[in-house]
Amino acid sequence: MAYTVTLDREACDGIFACLVRDDRFVEAEDGLAGIESTDGETDRRPGDADGDDRLTVTFEDELIEDAREAATACPVDAIEVSSADGGKA
């Protein structure tokens, strides 16, 4: 199943509850969370002109439950998991 994980870095407080639930979340150099893509690189996509700073990575694997747990554990609701076609995953 293909799904997308979006991390709102503006909302992130660096609490890192996500890191212990999904190994693809990493601590970035700026002290906030990041997401590692399947090739081991952190996917950093610049925000839009309004200052929106979101990281979005699409995965096609069996780890969606880990991503959901990371999203649920985030105390500031900075993580969203959706199906790759935009619906709810």
PDB file of C-alpha atoms in Angstrom:
ATOM      1  CA  MET A   1       0.000   0.000   0.000  1.00  0.00           C
ATOM      2  CA  ALA A   2       1.333   3.428  -0.912  1.00  0.00           C
ATOM      3  CA  TYR A   3       0.935   6.122   1.711  1.00  0.00           C
ATOM      4  CA  THR A   4       2.257   9.586   2.425  1.00  0.00           C
ATOM      5  CA  VAL A   5       3.721  10.892   5.664  1.00  0.00           C
ATOM      6  CA  THR A   6       3.704  14.668   6.114  1.00  0.00           C
ATOM      7  CA  LEU A   7       5.616  16.364   8.910  1.00  0.00           C
ATOM      8  CA  ASP A   8       4.762  19.979   9.702  1.00  0.00           C
ATOM      9  CA  ARG A   9       8.106  21.270  10.948  1.00  0.00           C
ATOM     10  CA  GLU A  10       6.581  24.599  12.005  1.00  0.00           C
ATOM     11  CA  ALA A  11       4.403  22.731  14.497  1.00  0.00           C
ATOM     12  CA  CYS A  12       7.213  20.394  15.621  1.00  0.00           C
ATOM     13  CA  ASP A  13       8.609  21.124  19.103  1.00  0.00           C
ATOM     14  CA  GLY A  14      11.416  18.570  18.984  1.00  0.00           C
ATOM     15  CA  ILE A  15       9.832  16.306  21.581  1.00  0.00           C
ATOM     16  CA  PHE A  16      10.694  13.275  19.389  1.00  0.00           C
ATOM     17  CA  ALA A  17       7.908  10.949  20.498  1.00  0.00           C
ATOM     18  CA  CYS A  18       7.812   9.944  16.819  1.00  0.00           C
ATOM     19  CA  LEU A  19      11.411   8.665  16.805  1.00  0.00           C
ATOM     20  CA  VAL A  20      10.725   5.821  19.210  1.00  0.00           C
ATOM     21  CA  ARG A  21       7.684   4.663  17.229  1.00  0.00           C
ATOM     22  CA  ASP A  22       9.001   4.863  13.668  1.00  0.00           C
ATOM     23  CA  ASP A  23      12.714   4.595  12.836  1.00  0.00           C
ATOM     24  CA  ARG A  24      12.251   6.707   9.708  1.00  0.00           C
ATOM     25  CA  PHE A  25      11.861   9.803  11.863  1.00  0.00           C
ATOM     26  CA  VAL A  26      15.211  11.344  12.737  1.00  0.00           C
ATOM     27  CA  GLU A  27      16.540  14.267  14.717  1.00  0.00           C
ATOM     28  CA  ALA A  28      17.624  16.899  12.205  1.00  0.00           C
ATOM     29  CA  GLU A  29      20.564  19.247  12.771  1.00  0.00           C
ATOM     30  CA  ASP A  30      18.214  22.086  13.717  1.00  0.00           C
ATOM     31  CA  GLY A  31      16.774  20.120  16.662  1.00  0.00           C
ATOM     32  CA  LEU A  32      13.466  19.289  14.992  1.00  0.00           C
ATOM     33  CA  ALA A  33      12.228  16.039  13.513  1.00  0.00           C
ATOM     34  CA  GLY A  34      12.949  14.973   9.960  1.00  0.00           C
ATOM     35  CA  ILE A  35      11.935  11.998   7.846  1.00  0.00           C
ATOM     36  CA  GLU A  36      14.335   9.585   6.174  1.00  0.00           C
ATOM     37  CA  SER A  37      13.272   8.437   2.759  1.00  0.00           C
ATOM     38  CA  THR A  38      13.798   4.846   1.677  1.00  0.00           C
ATOM     39  CA  ASP A  39      17.214   5.685   0.213  1.00  0.00           C
ATOM     40  CA  GLY A  40      18.462   6.873   3.614  1.00  0.00           C
ATOM     41  CA  GLU A  41      18.296  10.575   2.793  1.00  0.00           C
ATOM     42  CA  THR A  42      16.217  13.010   4.783  1.00  0.00           C
ATOM     43  CA  ASP A  43      13.600  14.473   2.484  1.00  0.00           C
ATOM     44  CA  ARG A  44      13.628  18.238   2.939  1.00  0.00           C
ATOM     45  CA  ARG A  45      11.184  20.069   0.771  1.00  0.00           C
ATOM     46  CA  PRO A  46      11.101  23.830   1.194  1.00  0.00           C
ATOM     47  CA  GLY A  47       7.902  25.430   2.304  1.00  0.00           C
ATOM     48  CA  ASP A  48       5.839  27.757   0.200  1.00  0.00           C
ATOM     49  CA  ALA A  49       6.023  31.552   0.197  1.00  0.00           C
ATOM     50  CA  ASP A  50       3.783  31.703   3.271  1.00  0.00           C
ATOM     51  CA  GLY A  51       6.495  30.035   5.343  1.00  0.00           C
ATOM     52  CA  ASP A  52       4.840  26.605   5.358  1.00  0.00           C
ATOM     53  CA  ASP A  53       7.597  24.152   6.215  1.00  0.00           C
ATOM     54  CA  ARG A  54       6.325  20.630   5.546  1.00  0.00           C
ATOM     55  CA  LEU A  55       8.229  17.485   4.730  1.00  0.00           C
ATOM     56  CA  THR A  56       6.320  14.968   2.647  1.00  0.00           C
ATOM     57  CA  VAL A  57       7.535  11.475   1.815  1.00  0.00           C
ATOM     58  CA  THR A  58       5.632   8.727   0.010  1.00  0.00           C
ATOM     59  CA  PHE A  59       6.329   5.145   1.034  1.00  0.00           C
ATOM     60  CA  GLU A  60       5.220   1.849  -0.425  1.00  0.00           C
ATOM     61  CA  ASP A  61       5.918  -0.689   2.295  1.00  0.00           C
ATOM     62  CA  GLU A  62       4.362  -2.489   5.231  1.00  0.00           C
ATOM     63  CA  LEU A  63       5.329   0.109   7.866  1.00  0.00           C
ATOM     64  CA  ILE A  64       2.181   2.223   7.748  1.00  0.00           C
ATOM     65  CA  GLU A  65       1.241   1.181  11.286  1.00  0.00           C
ATOM     66  CA  ASP A  66       4.558   2.577  12.574  1.00  0.00           C
ATOM     67  CA  ALA A  67       3.797   5.869  10.825  1.00  0.00           C
ATOM     68  CA  ARG A  68       0.310   5.953  12.335  1.00  0.00           C
ATOM     69  CA  GLU A  69       1.735   5.322  15.807  1.00  0.00           C
ATOM     70  CA  ALA A  70       4.232   8.154  15.341  1.00  0.00           C
ATOM     71  CA  ALA A  71       1.416  10.478  14.270  1.00  0.00           C
ATOM     72  CA  THR A  72      -0.731   9.482  17.241  1.00  0.00           C
ATOM     73  CA  ALA A  73       2.183   9.954  19.672  1.00  0.00           C
ATOM     74  CA  CYS A  74       3.026  13.455  18.447  1.00  0.00           C
ATOM     75  CA  PRO A  75       1.744  15.806  21.173  1.00  0.00           C
ATOM     76  CA  VAL A  76       1.515  18.764  18.766  1.00  0.00           C
ATOM     77  CA  ASP A  77      -0.176  16.840  15.916  1.00  0.00           C
ATOM     78  CA  ALA A  78       2.624  17.677  13.481  1.00  0.00           C
ATOM     79  CA  ILE A  79       2.421  14.346  11.598  1.00  0.00           C
ATOM     80  CA  GLU A  80      -0.231  13.258   9.124  1.00  0.00           C
ATOM     81  CA  VAL A  81      -0.511   9.891   7.394  1.00  0.00           C
ATOM     82  CA  SER A  82      -2.653   9.614   4.275  1.00  0.00           C
ATOM     83  CA  SER A  83      -3.019   7.305   1.314  1.00  0.00           C
ATOM     84  CA  ALA A  84      -0.817   8.234  -1.628  1.00  0.00           C
ATOM     85  CA  ASP A  85      -3.906   9.266  -3.592  1.00  0.00           C
ATOM     86  CA  GLY A  86      -4.829  11.825  -0.908  1.00  0.00           C
ATOM     87  CA  GLY A  87      -7.448   9.838   1.015  1.00  0.00           C
ATOM     88  CA  LYS A  88      -7.285   8.703   4.608  1.00  0.00           C
ATOM     89  CA  ALA A  89      -4.832   5.865   5.208  1.00  0.00           C
TER      90      ALA A  89
END
